[in-house]
Tab-separated table of C-alpha atoms and ligand atoms in Angstrom:
chain	number	residue	atom	x	y	z
A	143	UNK	CA	0.053	-0.151	-0.326
A	144	UNK	CA	0.859	3.628	-0.232
A	145	UNK	CA	0.649	5.553	3.084
A	146	UNK	CA	0.683	9.485	4.039
A	147	UNK	CA	1.198	10.221	7.454
A	148	UNK	CA	0.511	13.832	7.963
A	149	UNK	CA	2.751	15.297	10.288
A	150	UNK	CA	4.709	18.310	10.433
A	151	UNK	CA	7.945	16.709	11.541
A	152	UNK	CA	9.295	13.058	10.633
A	153	UNK	CA	11.798	12.975	13.298
A	154	UNK	CA	8.949	12.909	15.681
A	155	UNK	CA	8.873	9.519	17.808
A	156	UNK	CA	5.097	8.622	16.929
A	157	UNK	CA	6.317	9.771	13.310
A	158	UNK	CA	9.180	7.712	13.108
A	159	UNK	CA	7.597	4.469	14.320
A	160	UNK	CA	4.742	4.546	12.040
A	161	UNK	CA	6.984	5.007	8.900
A	162	UNK	CA	9.377	1.969	10.334
A	163	UNK	CA	6.432	0.005	10.763
A	164	UNK	CA	4.986	0.499	7.676
A	165	UNK	CA	8.357	-0.048	5.676
A	166	UNK	CA	8.867	-3.181	7.791
A	167	UNK	CA	5.493	-4.075	6.497
A	168	UNK	CA	6.356	-3.284	2.866
A	169	UNK	CA	4.442	-0.935	2.436
A	170	UNK	CA	5.137	2.603	0.664
A	171	UNK	CA	5.322	5.488	2.898
A	172	UNK	CA	5.291	9.293	2.875
A	173	UNK	CA	5.615	12.186	5.642
A	174	UNK	CA	3.508	15.088	4.582
A	175	UNK	CA	3.722	18.216	6.324
A	176	UNK	CA	-0.033	19.345	6.024
A	177	UNK	CA	0.941	23.190	6.163
A	178	UNK	CA	2.972	22.845	3.261
A	179	UNK	CA	-0.198	21.456	1.206
A	180	UNK	CA	-2.187	23.314	-0.842
A	181	UNK	CA	-5.269	22.853	-3.175
A	182	UNK	CA	-7.738	23.925	-5.648
A	183	UNK	CA	-11.112	23.309	-3.648
A	184	UNK	CA	-13.545	23.991	-6.796
A	185	UNK	CA	-11.690	21.380	-9.029
A	186	UNK	CA	-14.118	18.506	-10.198
A	187	UNK	CA	-10.952	16.328	-9.557
A	188	UNK	CA	-9.757	16.707	-6.250
A	189	UNK	CA	-6.292	16.951	-5.914
A	190	UNK	CA	-3.217	18.248	-3.615
A	191	UNK	CA	-0.323	19.567	-4.285
A	192	UNK	CA	2.511	19.514	-2.214
A	193	UNK	CA	6.219	20.977	-3.045
A	194	UNK	CA	5.381	21.678	-6.353
A	195	UNK	CA	3.870	17.830	-7.048
A	196	UNK	CA	0.767	16.488	-6.482
A	197	UNK	CA	-0.198	14.087	-4.197
A	198	UNK	CA	-1.504	10.744	-5.805
A	199	UNK	CA	-2.199	7.245	-5.651
A	200	UNK	CA	-2.344	7.039	-1.778
A	201	UNK	CA	-4.473	4.157	-0.277
A	202	UNK	CA	-4.384	5.318	3.269
A	203	UNK	CA	-3.190	8.194	5.177
A	204	UNK	CA	-2.624	8.546	9.307
A	205	UNK	CA	-3.410	11.803	10.642
A	206	UNK	CA	-1.486	13.025	13.565
A	207	UNK	CA	-2.258	16.785	13.612
A	208	UNK	CA	-1.299	18.952	16.169
A	209	UNK	CA	-3.720	21.109	18.321
A	210	UNK	CA	-2.536	24.354	17.244
A	211	UNK	CA	-2.834	23.170	13.116
A	212	UNK	CA	-6.541	21.251	13.685
A	213	UNK	CA	-7.991	23.735	11.310
A	214	UNK	CA	-5.576	23.414	8.191
A	215	UNK	CA	-5.108	20.008	9.614
A	216	UNK	CA	-8.346	18.790	9.343
A	217	UNK	CA	-9.055	20.717	5.939
A	218	UNK	CA	-5.787	18.681	4.188
A	219	UNK	CA	-7.227	15.347	5.253
A	220	UNK	CA	-10.688	16.002	4.399
A	221	UNK	CA	-9.187	16.812	1.109
A	222	UNK	CA	-7.665	13.225	0.923
A	223	UNK	CA	-11.204	12.029	1.794
A	224	UNK	CA	-12.657	13.690	-1.181
A	225	UNK	CA	-9.630	11.988	-3.182
A	226	UNK	CA	-11.254	8.472	-1.564
A	227	UNK	CA	-8.589	8.059	0.733
A	228	UNK	CA	-8.868	5.626	3.808
A	229	UNK	CA	-7.909	7.879	6.829
A	230	UNK	CA	-7.186	6.127	9.550
A	231	UNK	CA	-9.493	8.762	11.651
A	232	UNK	CA	-11.690	10.807	10.392
A	233	UNK	CA	-11.439	14.782	9.941
A	234	UNK	CA	-15.113	15.276	11.985
A	235	UNK	CA	-14.082	12.891	14.051
A	236	UNK	CA	-10.543	14.763	14.634
A	237	UNK	CA	-12.517	18.019	14.915
A	238	UNK	CA	-15.092	16.754	17.096
A	239	UNK	CA	-12.495	15.565	19.790
A	240	UNK	CA	-10.983	18.753	19.766
A	241	UNK	CA	-13.811	20.571	21.098
A	242	UNK	CA	-13.642	19.398	24.732
A	243	UNK	CA	-17.091	20.578	25.896
A	244	UNK	CA	-18.868	19.083	22.693
A	245	UNK	CA	-16.859	15.932	23.495
A	246	UNK	CA	-17.964	15.345	26.959
A	247	UNK	CA	-21.699	16.566	25.705
A	248	UNK	CA	-22.110	13.191	23.322
A	249	UNK	CA	-20.501	11.333	25.832
A	250	UNK	CA	-22.715	12.429	28.347
A	251	UNK	CA	-25.389	11.995	26.127
A	252	UNK	CA	-24.485	8.029	25.611
A	253	UNK	CA	-23.889	7.657	29.296
A	254	UNK	CA	-20.693	7.311	29.448
A	255	UNK	CA	-19.201	8.382	32.846
A	256	UNK	CA	-17.679	11.690	33.450
A	257	UNK	CA	-16.429	14.021	36.225
A	258	UNK	CA	-19.362	16.095	36.727
A	259	UNK	CA	-18.670	19.137	34.716
A	260	UNK	CA	-20.252	22.909	33.895
A	261	UNK	CA	-19.447	25.916	32.020
A	262	UNK	CA	-20.139	29.232	31.917
A	263	UNK	CA	-19.657	32.633	29.851
A	264	UNK	CA	-21.200	35.347	32.379
A	265	UNK	CA	-19.335	36.201	35.746
A	266	UNK	CA	-22.783	36.438	36.889
A	267	UNK	CA	-23.216	32.883	36.985
A	268	UNK	CA	-20.041	32.159	38.784
A	269	UNK	CA	-21.495	30.969	41.953
A	270	UNK	CA	-24.228	29.274	41.055
A	271	UNK	CA	-22.017	27.105	38.635
A	272	UNK	CA	-19.427	26.168	41.267
A	273	UNK	CA	-22.735	24.977	43.233
A	274	UNK	CA	-23.996	22.960	40.450
A	275	UNK	CA	-20.450	20.889	40.009
A	276	UNK	CA	-20.171	20.109	43.775
A	277	UNK	CA	-18.245	22.960	45.098
A	278	UNK	CA	-14.703	22.983	46.026
A	279	UNK	CA	-12.121	21.777	45.635
A	280	UNK	CA	-13.001	21.796	41.783
A	281	UNK	CA	-10.369	22.039	38.610
A	282	UNK	CA	-10.700	24.424	36.253
A	283	UNK	CA	-9.584	24.039	32.647
A	284	UNK	CA	-8.963	25.966	29.900
A	285	UNK	CA	-10.635	24.720	26.694
A	286	UNK	CA	-7.703	25.283	24.315
A	287	UNK	CA	-5.045	23.888	26.851
A	288	UNK	CA	-3.014	20.649	26.159
A	289	UNK	CA	-0.142	18.743	28.214
A	290	UNK	CA	-1.779	19.573	31.417
A	291	UNK	CA	-1.409	23.433	30.443
A	292	UNK	CA	-3.934	25.788	31.614
A	293	UNK	CA	-5.251	22.989	34.684
A	294	UNK	CA	-5.898	24.637	37.590
A	295	UNK	CA	-6.734	23.068	41.163
A	296	UNK	CA	-8.603	25.372	43.043
A	297	UNK	CA	-8.518	24.182	47.022
A	298	UNK	CA	-10.948	26.930	48.066
A	299	UNK	CA	-14.266	28.454	46.841
A	300	UNK	CA	-12.221	31.686	47.639
A	301	UNK	CA	-9.660	30.503	45.122
A	302	UNK	CA	-11.954	28.667	42.481
A	303	UNK	CA	-14.009	32.319	42.189
A	304	UNK	CA	-11.043	34.500	41.267
A	305	UNK	CA	-9.111	31.821	39.478
A	306	UNK	CA	-12.614	31.750	37.061
A	307	UNK	CA	-13.284	35.469	37.349
A	308	UNK	CA	-9.241	35.854	35.775
A	309	UNK	CA	-9.747	33.556	33.454
A	310	UNK	CA	-13.238	35.080	32.139
A	311	UNK	CA	-11.579	38.345	32.032
A	312	UNK	CA	-9.389	36.932	29.903
A	313	UNK	CA	-11.966	35.920	27.530
A	314	UNK	CA	-10.776	32.505	27.753
A	315	UNK	CA	-13.276	29.508	27.443
A	316	UNK	CA	-13.198	27.258	30.588
A	317	UNK	CA	-14.941	24.266	32.116
A	318	UNK	CA	-15.373	23.711	35.857
A	319	UNK	CA	-14.906	20.246	36.925
A	320	UNK	CA	-15.342	17.917	40.312
A	321	UNK	CA	-11.875	17.251	41.496
A	322	UNK	CA	-11.514	13.571	41.355
A	323	UNK	CA	-9.471	13.328	44.575
A	324	UNK	CA	-9.673	9.490	44.954
A	325	UNK	CA	-7.605	9.045	41.787
A	326	UNK	CA	-4.406	10.214	43.738
A	327	UNK	CA	-2.622	12.235	41.220
A	328	UNK	CA	-3.151	9.202	38.797
A	329	UNK	CA	-4.966	8.669	35.032
A	330	UNK	CA	-5.186	5.520	32.976
A	331	UNK	CA	-4.779	6.316	29.353
A	332	UNK	CA	-6.198	3.632	27.338
A	333	UNK	CA	-4.929	2.974	24.101
A	334	UNK	CA	-7.686	2.109	21.605
A	335	UNK	CA	-7.333	0.430	17.794
A	336	UNK	CA	-10.974	-0.371	16.360
A	337	UNK	CA	-12.916	-2.128	19.386
A	338	UNK	CA	-10.345	-2.638	21.590
A	339	UNK	CA	-8.087	-1.673	24.178
A	340	UNK	CA	-4.784	-2.605	23.113
A	341	UNK	CA	-2.472	-1.615	25.617
A	342	UNK	CA	-3.235	0.525	28.779
A	343	UNK	CA	-0.891	2.563	31.376
A	344	UNK	CA	-1.176	4.135	34.567
A	345	UNK	CA	0.654	7.544	34.886
A	346	UNK	CA	1.213	9.424	37.930
A	347	UNK	CA	1.886	12.533	39.071
A	348	UNK	CA	5.226	13.612	40.332
A	349	UNK	CA	5.467	14.733	44.383
A	350	UNK	CA	3.161	17.583	45.184
A	351	UNK	CA	1.297	17.951	41.808
A	352	UNK	CA	-2.273	16.497	40.691
A	353	UNK	CA	-1.852	16.559	36.613
A	354	UNK	CA	-0.436	13.246	36.078
A	355	UNK	CA	0.822	14.676	32.561
A	356	UNK	CA	4.276	13.040	31.198
A	357	UNK	CA	4.927	16.605	29.570
A	358	UNK	CA	4.753	17.784	33.463
A	359	UNK	CA	6.968	14.849	35.055
A	360	UNK	CA	4.529	12.249	35.692
A	361	UNK	CA	5.476	8.561	35.360
A	362	UNK	CA	3.638	5.958	33.247
A	363	UNK	CA	3.654	1.883	34.213
A	364	UNK	CA	1.855	-0.663	32.748
A	365	UNK	CA	-1.865	-1.652	34.539
A	366	UNK	CA	-4.734	-4.047	34.166
A	367	UNK	CA	-8.155	-2.667	33.499
A	368	UNK	CA	-11.235	-3.706	34.758
A	369	UNK	CA	-13.891	-4.940	32.125
A	370	UNK	CA	-15.447	-1.697	32.942
A	371	UNK	CA	-12.924	0.539	32.181
A	372	UNK	CA	-12.422	-1.090	29.040
A	373	UNK	CA	-15.663	-0.979	27.862
A	374	UNK	CA	-15.919	2.774	28.414
A	375	UNK	CA	-12.610	3.142	26.553
A	376	UNK	CA	-13.905	1.532	23.764
A	377	UNK	CA	-17.374	3.101	23.973
A	378	UNK	CA	-15.919	6.584	24.405
A	379	UNK	CA	-13.677	6.191	21.311
A	380	UNK	CA	-16.576	4.595	19.336
A	381	UNK	CA	-18.655	7.598	19.644
A	382	UNK	CA	-16.792	10.032	18.895
A	383	UNK	CA	-15.990	8.184	15.491
A	384	UNK	CA	-12.056	7.520	16.068
A	385	UNK	CA	-10.463	4.368	15.117
A	386	UNK	CA	-7.436	5.325	16.839
A	387	UNK	CA	-7.976	7.054	20.395
A	388	UNK	CA	-6.111	7.832	23.185
A	389	UNK	CA	-8.892	7.808	26.083
A	390	UNK	CA	-8.073	9.421	29.615
A	391	UNK	CA	-9.623	7.922	32.504
A	392	UNK	CA	-9.798	8.808	36.310
A	393	UNK	CA	-10.735	5.850	38.739
A	394	UNK	CA	-13.611	7.913	40.885
A	395	UNK	CA	-15.550	6.107	43.726
A	396	UNK	CA	-18.596	6.446	40.984
A	397	UNK	CA	-16.579	4.354	38.606
A	398	UNK	CA	-14.513	5.373	35.528
A	399	UNK	CA	-15.227	8.625	34.251
A	400	UNK	CA	-13.740	9.845	30.773
A	401	UNK	CA	-11.647	12.871	31.041
A	402	UNK	CA	-10.609	12.909	27.580
A	403	UNK	CA	-10.364	11.108	24.130
A	404	UNK	CA	-7.242	12.224	22.197
A	405	UNK	CA	-7.354	11.416	18.619
A	406	UNK	CA	-3.373	11.702	17.979
A	407	UNK	CA	-2.176	9.447	20.921
A	408	UNK	CA	1.803	9.621	21.256
A	409	UNK	CA	3.332	6.185	21.116
A	410	UNK	CA	6.555	6.738	22.837
A	411	UNK	CA	4.924	6.723	26.621
A	412	UNK	CA	2.775	3.668	26.073
A	413	UNK	CA	5.392	1.829	23.968
A	414	UNK	CA	7.791	2.242	26.331
A	415	UNK	CA	5.497	1.359	29.598
A	416	UNK	CA	3.796	-1.260	27.515
A	417	UNK	CA	6.460	-3.048	25.449
A	418	UNK	CA	4.097	-3.395	22.421
A	419	UNK	CA	4.326	-2.854	19.397
A	420	UNK	CA	1.699	0.044	18.907
A	421	UNK	CA	2.663	1.405	15.948
A	422	UNK	CA	3.029	-2.274	14.155
A	423	UNK	CA	-0.922	-2.808	15.096
A	424	UNK	CA	-2.007	0.439	13.715
A	425	UNK	CA	-0.247	-0.584	10.371
A	426	UNK	CA	-2.134	-3.814	10.562
A	427	UNK	CA	-5.150	-2.228	11.430
A	428	UNK	CA	-5.075	-0.145	8.045
A	429	UNK	CA	-4.208	-3.179	6.133
A	430	UNK	CA	-7.419	-4.716	7.181
A	431	UNK	CA	-9.753	-1.798	6.925
A	432	UNK	CA	-8.347	0.341	4.556
A	433	UNK	CA	-10.676	0.470	1.158
A	434	UNK	CA	-11.068	3.367	-1.199
A	435	UNK	CA	-13.942	5.811	-0.568
A	436	UNK	CA	-14.791	4.212	2.828
A	437	UNK	CA	-14.712	7.910	4.539
A	438	UNK	CA	-18.369	9.456	5.556
A	439	UNK	CA	-17.150	12.392	4.253
A	440	UNK	CA	-17.046	11.997	0.436
A	441	UNK	CA	-20.363	12.626	-1.150
A	442	UNK	CA	-21.792	13.885	2.157
A	443	UNK	CA	-20.206	17.134	1.677
B	1858	ADP	P1	-5.021	18.026	29.221
B	1858	ADP	O1	-5.607	17.632	28.091
B	1858	ADP	O2	-4.158	19.198	29.104
B	1858	ADP	O3	-3.781	17.200	29.381
B	1858	ADP	P2	-6.598	17.192	31.039
B	1858	ADP	O4	-8.123	17.111	31.318
B	1858	ADP	O5	-6.073	15.680	30.816
B	1858	ADP	O6	-5.566	18.432	30.255
B	1858	ADP	O7	-5.601	17.395	32.710
B	1858	ADP	C1	-4.651	16.838	32.960
B	1858	ADP	C2	-4.240	16.341	34.260
B	1858	ADP	O8	-4.944	16.673	35.171
B	1858	ADP	C3	-4.629	15.057	34.162
B	1858	ADP	O9	-4.098	13.886	33.094
B	1858	ADP	C4	-5.632	14.578	35.494
B	1858	ADP	O10	-4.065	13.900	36.032
B	1858	ADP	C5	-5.772	15.710	36.046
B	1858	ADP	N1	-6.817	16.337	36.246
B	1858	ADP	C6	-7.822	16.480	35.263
B	1858	ADP	N2	-8.873	16.595	35.763
B	1858	ADP	C7	-8.864	16.100	36.940
B	1858	ADP	C8	-9.929	15.836	37.601
B	1858	ADP	N3	-11.398	16.906	37.407
B	1858	ADP	N4	-9.794	15.774	39.053
B	1858	ADP	C9	-8.659	15.086	38.814
B	1858	ADP	N5	-7.540	15.214	38.259
B	1858	ADP	C10	-8.130	15.907	37.591
């Protein structure tokens, strides 16, 4: 097969691993920087131009679109879909998962366990929304944040009010969430491919920190999931419409709660922690599922 990887940098760990695995399986592979793609979107024959050539003959494309280029990156992916190329994750599913409120609303509608979460726009409603999510301590999150940046733990109601007021003053979009204290500064990353969790790790925050992101000094270890956690992760990925997803779960005393569903989960931490060849499993999934014109985007507009 001819596989394209939409990634800004061929040297990134996940990109390198995918290239390596695709080549080992005998495929032709090209890393494409979405920001260097350009196209005539009104042409009857959809095409993508790239550094003076046209991108043609691809059977599948693996999107590794960073949060900061979601808009342009998904537009390029959509163009591949218009050309009938099989996307590992569809552009609509990626866009959906990048909107944290929309994601939680969709998951909630399908009965997935979530931390109690509220959001508000006007400072007049701060008191009320704090009440709704059960009062302090609580977690305040910037909707645009990634890697734990913009996630704040407010221990008291006063602290919560000031932080929320400050964020609102800056016109930032935020959500306000129950603090799942019993998770003990640990979360679980479930790596879903198709309808299976193929690897899972527990990430534990460093001393004195409640955010377990590896970028924030957290450590990762192999973990055994409960059947409920497995099915929650698979259902969450499914509801978002993602074939490949990193589903982050907290162990709360009301069962597993989903914090986030990530559409471009990194391979480094999880391959290290579990010793599994996840890149290889992704390529196998593509071999099994890639067919021309399979995406829902084509023809639907
Ligand atoms: P990001 O998407 O920026 O990584 P997250 O929402 O995943 O932000 O939060 C970062 C970390 O903070 C999580 O991995 C988790 O360890 C911790 N955390 C987030 N929300 C909660 C919560 N409601 N209760 C307890 N810990 C939380």
